[in-house]
mmCIF file of C-alpha atoms in Angstrom:
data_model
loop_
_atom_site.group_PDB
_atom_site.id
_atom_site.type_symbol
_atom_site.label_atom_id
_atom_site.label_comp_id
_atom_site.label_asym_id
_atom_site.label_seq_id
_atom_site.Cartn_x
_atom_site.Cartn_y
_atom_site.Cartn_z
ATOM 1 C CA UNK A 1 13.972 -28.555 30.530
ATOM 2 C CA UNK A 2 14.734 -30.266 27.257
ATOM 3 C CA UNK A 3 13.542 -29.510 23.843
ATOM 4 C CA UNK A 4 10.137 -30.683 22.476
ATOM 5 C CA UNK A 5 12.107 -33.532 20.418
ATOM 6 C CA UNK A 6 14.473 -34.502 23.120
ATOM 7 C CA UNK A 7 14.990 -38.419 22.726
ATOM 8 C CA UNK A 8 14.704 -38.274 19.043
ATOM 9 C CA UNK A 9 17.519 -39.737 17.024
ATOM 10 C CA UNK A 10 18.219 -38.473 13.519
ATOM 11 C CA UNK A 11 20.927 -39.607 11.038
ATOM 12 C CA UNK A 12 21.405 -36.693 8.774
ATOM 13 C CA UNK A 13 23.316 -37.684 5.558
ATOM 14 C CA UNK A 14 22.728 -34.574 3.914
ATOM 15 C CA UNK A 15 24.952 -32.089 2.010
ATOM 16 C CA UNK A 16 24.837 -28.573 0.887
ATOM 17 C CA UNK A 17 21.833 -26.756 2.249
ATOM 18 C CA UNK A 18 18.310 -28.376 2.122
ATOM 19 C CA UNK A 19 18.640 -31.468 4.224
ATOM 20 C CA UNK A 20 21.185 -30.062 6.693
ATOM 21 C CA UNK A 21 18.885 -27.042 7.363
ATOM 22 C CA UNK A 22 16.222 -29.444 8.146
ATOM 23 C CA UNK A 23 18.577 -31.138 10.484
ATOM 24 C CA UNK A 24 19.359 -27.883 12.269
ATOM 25 C CA UNK A 25 15.699 -27.217 13.060
ATOM 26 C CA UNK A 26 15.514 -30.723 14.334
ATOM 27 C CA UNK A 27 18.440 -30.206 16.627
ATOM 28 C CA UNK A 28 17.450 -26.851 17.783
ATOM 29 C CA UNK A 29 14.199 -28.469 18.916
ATOM 30 C CA UNK A 30 16.080 -31.072 21.062
ATOM 31 C CA UNK A 31 16.707 -33.983 18.662
ATOM 32 C CA UNK A 32 19.977 -35.658 18.777
ATOM 33 C CA UNK A 33 21.378 -35.236 15.118
ATOM 34 C CA UNK A 34 24.416 -36.921 13.913
ATOM 35 C CA UNK A 35 25.842 -35.675 10.694
ATOM 36 C CA UNK A 36 27.188 -38.647 8.526
ATOM 37 C CA UNK A 37 29.526 -37.302 6.028
ATOM 38 C CA UNK A 38 32.452 -38.517 3.874
ATOM 39 C CA UNK A 39 35.947 -38.559 5.366
ATOM 40 C CA UNK A 40 36.778 -35.414 3.123
ATOM 41 C CA UNK A 41 33.688 -33.763 4.615
ATOM 42 C CA UNK A 42 30.335 -32.958 2.825
ATOM 43 C CA UNK A 43 30.215 -30.566 -0.106
ATOM 44 C CA UNK A 44 29.076 -27.286 1.710
ATOM 45 C CA UNK A 45 32.311 -27.385 3.732
ATOM 46 C CA UNK A 46 34.250 -26.482 0.627
ATOM 47 C CA UNK A 47 31.934 -23.965 -0.805
ATOM 48 C CA UNK A 48 34.022 -21.021 0.580
ATOM 49 C CA UNK A 49 37.347 -22.373 -0.399
ATOM 50 C CA UNK A 50 37.841 -19.571 -3.245
ATOM 51 C CA UNK A 51 37.103 -16.818 -0.794
ATOM 52 C CA UNK A 52 39.466 -18.313 1.832
ATOM 53 C CA UNK A 53 42.203 -18.607 -0.848
ATOM 54 C CA UNK A 54 41.640 -14.906 -1.797
ATOM 55 C CA UNK A 55 41.814 -14.092 2.019
ATOM 56 C CA UNK A 56 38.376 -12.150 1.750
ATOM 57 C CA UNK A 57 37.494 -10.668 5.080
ATOM 58 C CA UNK A 58 35.283 -12.703 7.262
ATOM 59 C CA UNK A 59 36.074 -15.956 5.587
ATOM 60 C CA UNK A 60 37.975 -17.725 8.758
ATOM 61 C CA UNK A 61 34.686 -19.596 9.242
ATOM 62 C CA UNK A 62 32.234 -21.005 6.671
ATOM 63 C CA UNK A 63 29.082 -19.176 8.073
ATOM 64 C CA UNK A 64 26.833 -20.662 5.727
ATOM 65 C CA UNK A 65 27.856 -24.100 6.723
ATOM 66 C CA UNK A 66 27.580 -23.093 10.421
ATOM 67 C CA UNK A 67 23.984 -22.010 10.311
ATOM 68 C CA UNK A 68 22.940 -25.278 8.669
ATOM 69 C CA UNK A 69 24.990 -27.660 10.978
ATOM 70 C CA UNK A 70 24.972 -26.245 14.448
ATOM 71 C CA UNK A 71 23.975 -28.340 17.265
ATOM 72 C CA UNK A 72 25.021 -31.630 15.551
ATOM 73 C CA UNK A 73 27.698 -34.176 16.050
ATOM 74 C CA UNK A 74 29.838 -35.418 12.987
ATOM 75 C CA UNK A 75 30.652 -38.991 12.150
ATOM 76 C CA UNK A 76 33.015 -39.353 8.997
ATOM 77 C CA UNK A 77 32.675 -42.652 7.541
ATOM 78 C CA UNK A 78 33.606 -44.405 4.083
ATOM 79 C CA UNK A 79 30.239 -46.011 2.870
ATOM 80 C CA UNK A 80 32.134 -47.616 0.116
ATOM 81 C CA UNK A 81 33.621 -49.998 2.450
ATOM 82 C CA UNK A 82 31.436 -52.771 4.141
ATOM 83 C CA UNK A 83 32.840 -51.867 7.601
ATOM 84 C CA UNK A 84 31.676 -48.469 6.995
ATOM 85 C CA UNK A 85 28.063 -49.414 6.058
ATOM 86 C CA UNK A 86 28.073 -51.782 9.095
ATOM 87 C CA UNK A 87 28.680 -48.753 11.348
ATOM 88 C CA UNK A 88 25.724 -46.823 9.648
ATOM 89 C CA UNK A 89 23.538 -49.838 10.011
ATOM 90 C CA UNK A 90 24.164 -49.959 13.801
ATOM 91 C CA UNK A 91 23.216 -46.403 13.993
ATOM 92 C CA UNK A 92 20.011 -46.883 11.801
ATOM 93 C CA UNK A 93 18.932 -49.684 14.339
ATOM 94 C CA UNK A 94 18.764 -47.257 17.232
ATOM 95 C CA UNK A 95 17.514 -44.118 15.182
ATOM 96 C CA UNK A 96 14.183 -42.589 14.641
ATOM 97 C CA UNK A 97 14.897 -40.720 11.437
ATOM 98 C CA UNK A 98 17.200 -41.211 8.404
ATOM 99 C CA UNK A 99 17.439 -38.245 5.837
ATOM 100 C CA UNK A 100 19.375 -37.488 2.676
ATOM 101 C CA UNK A 101 19.631 -35.629 -0.449
ATOM 102 C CA UNK A 102 22.105 -37.877 -2.111
ATOM 103 C CA UNK A 103 20.982 -38.808 -5.547
ATOM 104 C CA UNK A 104 18.787 -42.026 -5.473
ATOM 105 C CA UNK A 105 21.178 -44.075 -7.420
ATOM 106 C CA UNK A 106 24.024 -43.050 -4.912
ATOM 107 C CA UNK A 107 21.804 -44.309 -2.095
ATOM 108 C CA UNK A 108 21.277 -47.466 -3.701
ATOM 109 C CA UNK A 109 24.871 -48.028 -4.640
ATOM 110 C CA UNK A 110 26.000 -47.287 -1.026
ATOM 111 C CA UNK A 111 23.353 -49.763 0.084
ATOM 112 C CA UNK A 112 21.530 -47.070 2.364
ATOM 113 C CA UNK A 113 18.411 -46.902 0.198
ATOM 114 C CA UNK A 114 14.944 -47.396 2.014
ATOM 115 C CA UNK A 115 14.587 -51.177 1.225
ATOM 116 C CA UNK A 116 17.902 -51.879 2.984
ATOM 117 C CA UNK A 117 17.198 -49.613 5.959
ATOM 118 C CA UNK A 118 13.675 -50.742 6.431
ATOM 119 C CA UNK A 119 14.648 -54.326 6.940
ATOM 120 C CA UNK A 120 17.229 -53.108 9.771
ATOM 121 C CA UNK A 121 14.532 -50.882 11.437
ATOM 122 C CA UNK A 122 10.987 -51.031 10.269
ATOM 123 C CA UNK A 123 10.055 -48.151 12.371
ATOM 124 C CA UNK A 124 12.313 -45.778 10.494
ATOM 125 C CA UNK A 125 11.065 -42.652 9.212
ATOM 126 C CA UNK A 126 13.123 -42.350 5.748
ATOM 127 C CA UNK A 127 13.113 -38.859 4.297
ATOM 128 C CA UNK A 128 14.573 -38.485 0.819
ATOM 129 C CA UNK A 129 15.065 -35.142 -1.180
ATOM 130 C CA UNK A 130 15.528 -34.996 -4.910
ATOM 131 C CA UNK A 131 15.610 -31.991 -7.332
ATOM 132 C CA UNK A 132 12.677 -33.104 -9.686
ATOM 133 C CA UNK A 133 11.048 -36.139 -7.869
ATOM 134 C CA UNK A 134 11.319 -39.973 -8.317
ATOM 135 C CA UNK A 135 9.157 -40.237 -11.408
ATOM 136 C CA UNK A 136 8.994 -38.669 -14.766
ATOM 137 C CA UNK A 137 11.648 -37.635 -17.565
ATOM 138 C CA UNK A 138 13.641 -35.606 -15.234
ATOM 139 C CA UNK A 139 13.802 -37.786 -12.320
ATOM 140 C CA UNK A 140 17.667 -38.596 -12.727
ATOM 141 C CA UNK A 141 18.454 -34.885 -13.244
ATOM 142 C CA UNK A 142 20.739 -33.148 -10.823
ATOM 143 C CA UNK A 143 19.295 -29.927 -9.438
ATOM 144 C CA UNK A 144 19.970 -27.021 -7.002
ATOM 145 C CA UNK A 145 17.439 -24.746 -5.552
ATOM 146 C CA UNK A 146 18.677 -22.235 -8.343
ATOM 147 C CA UNK A 147 17.486 -24.560 -11.025
ATOM 148 C CA UNK A 148 14.852 -27.065 -9.859
ATOM 149 C CA UNK A 149 13.293 -24.421 -7.361
ATOM 150 C CA UNK A 150 13.773 -20.990 -8.377
ATOM 151 C CA UNK A 151 14.143 -21.365 -12.259
ATOM 152 C CA UNK A 152 11.842 -24.170 -13.194
ATOM 153 C CA UNK A 153 8.909 -23.343 -10.974
ATOM 154 C CA UNK A 154 8.131 -19.870 -12.458
ATOM 155 C CA UNK A 155 9.393 -17.754 -9.621
ATOM 156 C CA UNK A 156 12.359 -16.441 -11.268
ATOM 157 C CA UNK A 157 10.274 -15.592 -14.457
ATOM 158 C CA UNK A 158 7.496 -13.874 -12.377
ATOM 159 C CA UNK A 159 9.802 -11.836 -10.216
ATOM 160 C CA UNK A 160 11.635 -10.129 -13.291
ATOM 161 C CA UNK A 161 10.156 -6.649 -13.826
ATOM 162 C CA UNK A 162 8.673 -6.245 -17.450
ATOM 163 C CA UNK A 163 11.615 -6.887 -19.989
ATOM 164 C CA UNK A 164 14.533 -6.802 -17.264
ATOM 165 C CA UNK A 165 16.677 -9.811 -16.657
ATOM 166 C CA UNK A 166 15.419 -12.579 -14.322
ATOM 167 C CA UNK A 167 16.786 -11.977 -10.781
ATOM 168 C CA UNK A 168 19.103 -14.104 -9.111
ATOM 169 C CA UNK A 169 17.972 -15.788 -5.790
ATOM 170 C CA UNK A 170 20.166 -15.642 -2.542
ATOM 171 C CA UNK A 171 22.031 -18.835 -2.019
ATOM 172 C CA UNK A 172 20.021 -21.693 -0.293
ATOM 173 C CA UNK A 173 16.733 -19.446 0.164
ATOM 174 C CA UNK A 174 14.480 -22.091 -1.424
ATOM 175 C CA UNK A 175 16.538 -24.869 0.087
ATOM 176 C CA UNK A 176 15.660 -23.655 3.540
ATOM 177 C CA UNK A 177 11.882 -23.524 2.514
ATOM 178 C CA UNK A 178 12.133 -27.053 1.436
ATOM 179 C CA UNK A 179 13.910 -27.976 4.691
ATOM 180 C CA UNK A 180 10.948 -26.777 6.711
ATOM 181 C CA UNK A 181 8.709 -28.990 4.392
ATOM 182 C CA UNK A 182 10.807 -31.815 5.343
ATOM 183 C CA UNK A 183 10.544 -31.045 8.996
ATOM 184 C CA UNK A 184 6.775 -30.818 8.861
ATOM 185 C CA UNK A 185 6.591 -34.296 6.787
ATOM 186 C CA UNK A 186 8.886 -36.072 9.152
ATOM 187 C CA UNK A 187 7.101 -34.944 12.427
ATOM 188 C CA UNK A 188 3.799 -35.990 10.688
ATOM 189 C CA UNK A 189 5.322 -39.450 9.958
ATOM 190 C CA UNK A 190 6.449 -39.807 13.454
ATOM 191 C CA UNK A 191 3.172 -39.038 14.795
ATOM 192 C CA UNK A 192 1.707 -41.627 12.565
ATOM 193 C CA UNK A 193 4.168 -44.047 13.856
ATOM 194 C CA UNK A 194 3.127 -43.305 17.335
ATOM 195 C CA UNK A 195 -0.317 -44.481 16.314
ATOM 196 C CA UNK A 196 0.655 -47.444 14.197
ATOM 197 C CA UNK A 197 3.867 -48.456 15.206
ATOM 198 C CA UNK A 198 5.051 -48.423 11.626
ATOM 199 C CA UNK A 199 7.800 -46.191 9.766
ATOM 200 C CA UNK A 200 7.528 -45.084 6.245
ATOM 201 C CA UNK A 201 9.513 -43.558 3.498
ATOM 202 C CA UNK A 202 8.983 -39.780 2.602
ATOM 203 C CA UNK A 203 9.742 -38.271 -0.728
ATOM 204 C CA UNK A 204 10.415 -34.444 -1.097
ATOM 205 C CA UNK A 205 11.560 -32.419 -4.137
ATOM 206 C CA UNK A 206 12.790 -28.998 -4.697
ATOM 207 C CA UNK A 207 10.606 -28.546 -7.784
ATOM 208 C CA UNK A 208 7.377 -29.379 -5.967
ATOM 209 C CA UNK A 209 8.160 -27.255 -2.890
ATOM 210 C CA UNK A 210 8.839 -24.291 -5.062
ATOM 211 C CA UNK A 211 5.472 -24.877 -7.117
ATOM 212 C CA UNK A 212 3.889 -24.925 -3.622
ATOM 213 C CA UNK A 213 5.430 -21.681 -2.775
ATOM 214 C CA UNK A 214 4.062 -20.258 -5.899
ATOM 215 C CA UNK A 215 0.779 -21.901 -5.537
ATOM 216 C CA UNK A 216 -1.362 -18.668 -5.773
ATOM 217 C CA UNK A 217 -0.005 -17.609 -9.082
ATOM 218 C CA UNK A 218 0.039 -21.368 -10.463
ATOM 219 C CA UNK A 219 -3.681 -21.833 -9.472
ATOM 220 C CA UNK A 220 -4.647 -18.661 -11.217
ATOM 221 C CA UNK A 221 -2.985 -20.038 -14.277
ATOM 222 C CA UNK A 222 -4.778 -23.370 -13.752
ATOM 223 C CA UNK A 223 -7.917 -21.363 -13.704
ATOM 224 C CA UNK A 224 -7.275 -20.009 -17.212
ATOM 225 C CA UNK A 225 -6.157 -16.465 -16.115
ATOM 226 C CA UNK A 226 -2.689 -14.877 -17.354
ATOM 227 C CA UNK A 227 -0.341 -14.148 -14.595
ATOM 228 C CA UNK A 228 1.565 -11.078 -15.597
ATOM 229 C CA UNK A 229 5.172 -10.108 -14.571
ATOM 230 C CA UNK A 230 5.594 -7.209 -12.023
ATOM 231 C CA UNK A 231 5.951 -3.641 -13.248
ATOM 232 C CA UNK A 232 5.819 -1.301 -10.483
ATOM 233 C CA UNK A 233 4.815 1.498 -12.838
ATOM 234 C CA UNK A 234 1.663 -0.478 -13.653
ATOM 235 C CA UNK A 235 0.632 -1.925 -10.357
ATOM 236 C CA UNK A 236 -3.229 -2.605 -10.236
ATOM 237 C CA UNK A 237 -3.103 -1.534 -6.620
ATOM 238 C CA UNK A 238 -0.830 1.270 -6.079
ATOM 239 C CA UNK A 239 -1.021 0.885 -2.448
ATOM 240 C CA UNK A 240 0.712 -2.451 -2.805
ATOM 241 C CA UNK A 241 3.977 -1.052 -4.282
ATOM 242 C CA UNK A 242 7.382 0.193 -3.720
ATOM 243 C CA UNK A 243 8.298 3.872 -3.447
ATOM 244 C CA UNK A 244 11.598 5.878 -3.266
ATOM 245 C CA UNK A 245 12.152 8.390 -0.591
ATOM 246 C CA UNK A 246 14.089 11.625 -0.686
ATOM 247 C CA UNK A 247 17.354 10.068 0.943
ATOM 248 C CA UNK A 248 17.367 7.170 -1.761
ATOM 249 C CA UNK A 249 15.680 4.539 0.439
ATOM 250 C CA UNK A 250 12.720 2.407 -0.562
ATOM 251 C CA UNK A 251 9.488 1.677 1.093
ATOM 252 C CA UNK A 252 7.122 -1.232 0.569
ATOM 253 C CA UNK A 253 3.409 -0.474 1.015
ATOM 254 C CA UNK A 254 1.117 -3.495 1.515
ATOM 255 C CA UNK A 255 -2.546 -2.098 1.911
ATOM 256 C CA UNK A 256 -4.314 -4.831 0.078
ATOM 257 C CA UNK A 257 -7.821 -3.611 1.379
ATOM 258 C CA UNK A 258 -7.211 -0.397 -0.233
ATOM 259 C CA UNK A 259 -10.553 1.014 -0.093
ATOM 260 C CA UNK A 260 -10.641 0.783 3.708
ATOM 261 C CA UNK A 261 -7.129 2.347 3.943
ATOM 262 C CA UNK A 262 -7.318 4.994 1.289
ATOM 263 C CA UNK A 263 -8.698 7.767 3.506
ATOM 264 C CA UNK A 264 -5.907 7.189 6.176
ATOM 265 C CA UNK A 265 -3.186 6.979 3.370
ATOM 266 C CA UNK A 266 -4.223 10.216 2.012
ATOM 267 C CA UNK A 267 -4.034 11.885 5.450
ATOM 268 C CA UNK A 268 -0.451 10.320 5.861
ATOM 269 C CA UNK A 269 0.680 11.848 2.616
ATOM 270 C CA UNK A 270 -1.222 15.048 3.218
ATOM 271 C CA UNK A 271 -3.034 14.931 0.031
ATOM 272 C CA UNK A 272 -6.735 15.118 1.160
ATOM 273 C CA UNK A 273 -7.613 16.113 -2.410
ATOM 274 C CA UNK A 274 -6.711 12.441 -3.850
ATOM 275 C CA UNK A 275 -9.050 10.937 -1.465
ATOM 276 C CA UNK A 276 -12.172 12.357 -3.281
ATOM 277 C CA UNK A 277 -10.484 12.607 -6.877
ATOM 278 C CA UNK A 278 -12.880 10.684 -9.277
ATOM 279 C CA UNK A 279 -9.754 8.986 -10.679
ATOM 280 C CA UNK A 280 -8.892 7.458 -7.412
ATOM 281 C CA UNK A 281 -11.736 7.513 -5.245
ATOM 282 C CA UNK A 282 -12.181 3.625 -5.440
ATOM 283 C CA UNK A 283 -10.310 0.324 -5.820
ATOM 284 C CA UNK A 284 -11.547 0.023 -9.376
ATOM 285 C CA UNK A 285 -10.838 3.657 -10.274
ATOM 286 C CA UNK A 286 -7.231 3.410 -8.986
ATOM 287 C CA UNK A 287 -6.728 0.140 -10.929
ATOM 288 C CA UNK A 288 -7.845 1.885 -14.033
ATOM 289 C CA UNK A 289 -5.630 4.983 -13.379
ATOM 290 C CA UNK A 290 -2.803 3.119 -11.577
ATOM 291 C CA UNK A 291 -0.114 4.634 -13.828
ATOM 292 C CA UNK A 292 -1.194 8.335 -13.094
ATOM 293 C CA UNK A 293 -1.549 7.605 -9.396
ATOM 294 C CA UNK A 294 1.914 5.890 -9.120
ATOM 295 C CA UNK A 295 3.396 8.880 -11.065
ATOM 296 C CA UNK A 296 1.766 11.133 -8.349
ATOM 297 C CA UNK A 297 2.874 9.052 -5.414
ATOM 298 C CA UNK A 298 6.423 8.938 -6.750
ATOM 299 C CA UNK A 299 6.679 12.616 -6.642
ATOM 300 C CA UNK A 300 5.250 12.750 -3.183
ATOM 301 C CA UNK A 301 7.474 10.054 -1.681
ATOM 302 C CA UNK A 302 10.468 11.820 -3.061
ATOM 303 C CA UNK A 303 9.842 14.870 -1.042
ATOM 304 C CA UNK A 304 10.711 13.386 2.345
ATOM 305 C CA UNK A 305 13.120 11.018 4.020
ATOM 306 C CA UNK A 306 12.565 7.477 4.930
ATOM 307 C CA UNK A 307 12.411 8.244 8.644
ATOM 308 C CA UNK A 308 9.823 11.004 8.159
ATOM 309 C CA UNK A 309 7.625 8.671 6.059
ATOM 310 C CA UNK A 310 7.783 6.074 8.664
ATOM 311 C CA UNK A 311 6.613 8.477 11.272
ATOM 312 C CA UNK A 312 3.496 9.506 9.006
ATOM 313 C CA UNK A 313 2.679 5.972 7.941
ATOM 314 C CA UNK A 314 2.815 4.615 11.473
ATOM 315 C CA UNK A 315 0.684 7.532 12.802
ATOM 316 C CA UNK A 316 -2.217 6.704 10.368
ATOM 317 C CA UNK A 317 -1.765 3.050 10.663
ATOM 318 C CA UNK A 318 -0.770 2.264 7.247
ATOM 319 C CA UNK A 319 0.922 -1.028 6.361
ATOM 320 C CA UNK A 320 4.410 -0.504 5.245
ATOM 321 C CA UNK A 321 8.008 -1.636 5.741
ATOM 322 C CA UNK A 322 11.288 0.037 5.012
ATOM 323 C CA UNK A 323 13.516 -2.271 2.762
ATOM 324 C CA UNK A 324 16.341 -3.170 4.866
ATOM 325 C CA UNK A 325 19.859 -3.988 4.304
ATOM 326 C CA UNK A 326 21.260 -7.127 6.042
ATOM 327 C CA UNK A 327 23.159 -4.894 8.442
ATOM 328 C CA UNK A 328 20.056 -3.170 9.501
ATOM 329 C CA UNK A 329 18.168 -6.568 9.869
ATOM 330 C CA UNK A 330 20.729 -7.943 12.338
ATOM 331 C CA UNK A 331 20.513 -4.686 14.205
ATOM 332 C CA UNK A 332 16.737 -4.348 14.061
ATOM 333 C CA UNK A 333 15.329 -4.107 17.675
ATOM 334 C CA UNK A 334 12.214 -5.937 16.745
ATOM 335 C CA UNK A 335 14.357 -8.956 15.500
ATOM 336 C CA UNK A 336 16.572 -8.801 18.563
ATOM 337 C CA UNK A 337 13.389 -8.551 21.053
ATOM 338 C CA UNK A 338 12.070 -11.564 19.511
ATOM 339 C CA UNK A 339 15.407 -13.712 19.797
ATOM 340 C CA UNK A 340 15.911 -13.985 15.929
ATOM 341 C CA UNK A 341 19.723 -14.501 16.986
ATOM 342 C CA UNK A 342 21.240 -16.821 19.493
ATOM 343 C CA UNK A 343 24.832 -16.371 20.860
ATOM 344 C CA UNK A 344 27.150 -19.335 21.110
ATOM 345 C CA UNK A 345 30.823 -19.821 22.111
ATOM 346 C CA UNK A 346 32.535 -20.548 18.654
ATOM 347 C CA UNK A 347 35.891 -22.370 18.781
ATOM 348 C CA UNK A 348 37.328 -19.798 16.149
ATOM 349 C CA UNK A 349 35.526 -16.628 16.651
ATOM 350 C CA UNK A 350 34.464 -16.675 20.406
ATOM 351 C CA UNK A 351 31.132 -15.112 21.258
ATOM 352 C CA UNK A 352 29.139 -15.305 17.997
ATOM 353 C CA UNK A 353 25.595 -15.059 16.900
ATOM 354 C CA UNK A 354 23.745 -17.429 14.673
ATOM 355 C CA UNK A 355 20.217 -17.060 13.110
ATOM 356 C CA UNK A 356 17.500 -19.043 15.111
ATOM 357 C CA UNK A 357 14.763 -21.152 13.528
ATOM 358 C CA UNK A 358 11.167 -19.419 13.415
ATOM 359 C CA UNK A 359 9.240 -21.340 15.758
ATOM 360 C CA UNK A 360 8.846 -20.286 19.314
ATOM 361 C CA UNK A 361 7.892 -22.930 22.031
ATOM 362 C CA UNK A 362 7.057 -21.227 25.194
ATOM 363 C CA UNK A 363 7.181 -24.437 27.378
ATOM 364 C CA UNK A 364 10.256 -26.047 25.794
ATOM 365 C CA UNK A 365 12.195 -23.359 24.068
ATOM 366 C CA UNK A 366 14.320 -24.263 21.112
ATOM 367 C CA UNK A 367 18.068 -23.476 21.594
ATOM 368 C CA UNK A 368 21.398 -23.026 19.690
ATOM 369 C CA UNK A 369 24.027 -24.416 21.935
ATOM 370 C CA UNK A 370 27.191 -25.551 19.990
ATOM 371 C CA UNK A 371 28.806 -24.506 16.635
ATOM 372 C CA UNK A 372 28.847 -26.763 13.573
ATOM 373 C CA UNK A 373 31.187 -29.841 14.050
ATOM 374 C CA UNK A 374 34.596 -30.310 12.392
ATOM 375 C CA UNK A 375 34.780 -33.298 9.893
ATOM 376 C CA UNK A 376 34.379 -36.463 12.096
ATOM 377 C CA UNK A 377 34.862 -34.522 15.345
ATOM 378 C CA UNK A 378 32.666 -37.053 16.967
ATOM 379 C CA UNK A 379 33.447 -40.098 15.284
ATOM 380 C CA UNK A 380 35.492 -41.649 18.297
ATOM 381 C CA UNK A 381 32.641 -41.141 20.901
ATOM 382 C CA UNK A 382 29.957 -42.444 18.494
ATOM 383 C CA UNK A 383 32.029 -45.670 17.846
ATOM 384 C CA UNK A 384 32.339 -46.135 21.740
ATOM 385 C CA UNK A 385 28.726 -45.447 22.173
ATOM 386 C CA UNK A 386 27.902 -48.269 19.731
ATOM 387 C CA UNK A 387 30.160 -50.782 21.313
ATOM 388 C CA UNK A 388 33.311 -50.659 19.267
ATOM 389 C CA UNK A 389 36.679 -50.642 21.034
#
C-alpha cells in the first residue's frame, strides 16, 4: 500500500535544512519529491567538507544531508540558462507543489518566482521560506536558524542561566521545526485546492516560526509580565527542575501539578518529613522557599545513582526523565520499539539507520526507502520522462 501522499508531485528547490527537511517528510509520506539543485550541488552537500579534509571519523557520508534528502530524486540544472528554466517549467506544469528557501530576489532573477510559475500552473501550491518575512526593514536580510530563529526570537536569551553565556543550538534544530510548519501549510493549501481548484502562494519565515515556538513566554510578555531567565537554584516549582545524581548523571523532573504529586514524591525520596514541613507543604510555600528546598533536594539526589532514582521515581509514579546522551537515544528501547529509526541499504555504508519522521500512519505507514541522491543522479530519467531525447 502506498503512502498517504502517493501521487503528489513536489519540486523541492531548497538548500541547507529547512525546506529539504519539509521535502523529506513529504517524501516519507509517499510524495514524489524531485530535488532541483545547481550543477555543483546544493549548499548543504559541502557543509562537511572540512571534516572530510581532516579525515575525521564517520565523515565518509554527509549524514546531515542524508537525513534531510532521503527518498528524493535529484535533477541538476543551470537555471541561469533559458533551456534550464524551460526544463523546470515543464516540471512545474505537472507538479502540485514548488518550494524553495532561495532569497526572493534570486527566485525573481532566475524567473521561478510565483507570478511566473502561477501562469504555467494556476493550481500550483508555491511555498517560499525566508529568514525574516517579505515585509519590514529586515526583509532582505539573510538568515539561518541560528540567527533568525534562535537568537532574534528570544529563545537563546531565555535559555541562558542567570548571567551565563547564551547557549548554542544544535545545527538545524529550528529549521526542522519550520519544516514541519511548512508541511502543515502545504497540506492545508492542497486541501483548499481540492475544494476550490485554485493553488496559492504560501510564505513562511524562520523568525515567525521561532516566535510561535516561544509563544507561551512571549504571550506573558505581551500581557505585561516579566519573563525571567532560568536559574535552577531559584526554580519557583522545585519539582520542575534538574538534579544531579551520585554517579554524575542528571535527572529532569516535570511535576507541574506539584500539590497532587508532592506526597508521592516525598515517598520516592524517603523524606516523609518534608511532606508536612510548613515551608514546603503547598505549592505557594514551596515557591516562597524554593532555594531552601532545592538545596535539600540537591543533597538527597546526590546520595544515589541514576538507576536507583529511576526505580524509585517510577515506583511512585513521578514524572521524570534521565538526561540522555545521543548514544543512549539511538539505543533507547522505547525509541526502537516505536520505530524512531529506519534501516536502508546505503551505497557507501551498507545497512544504515536514519531517523524517521514523527507521525505514524497506521493505514498507510510512512517509509524511508532510499538514501539521499548524488548530485543530478536522476537527471537523465527525469529528462526522458519529460519527453526529451
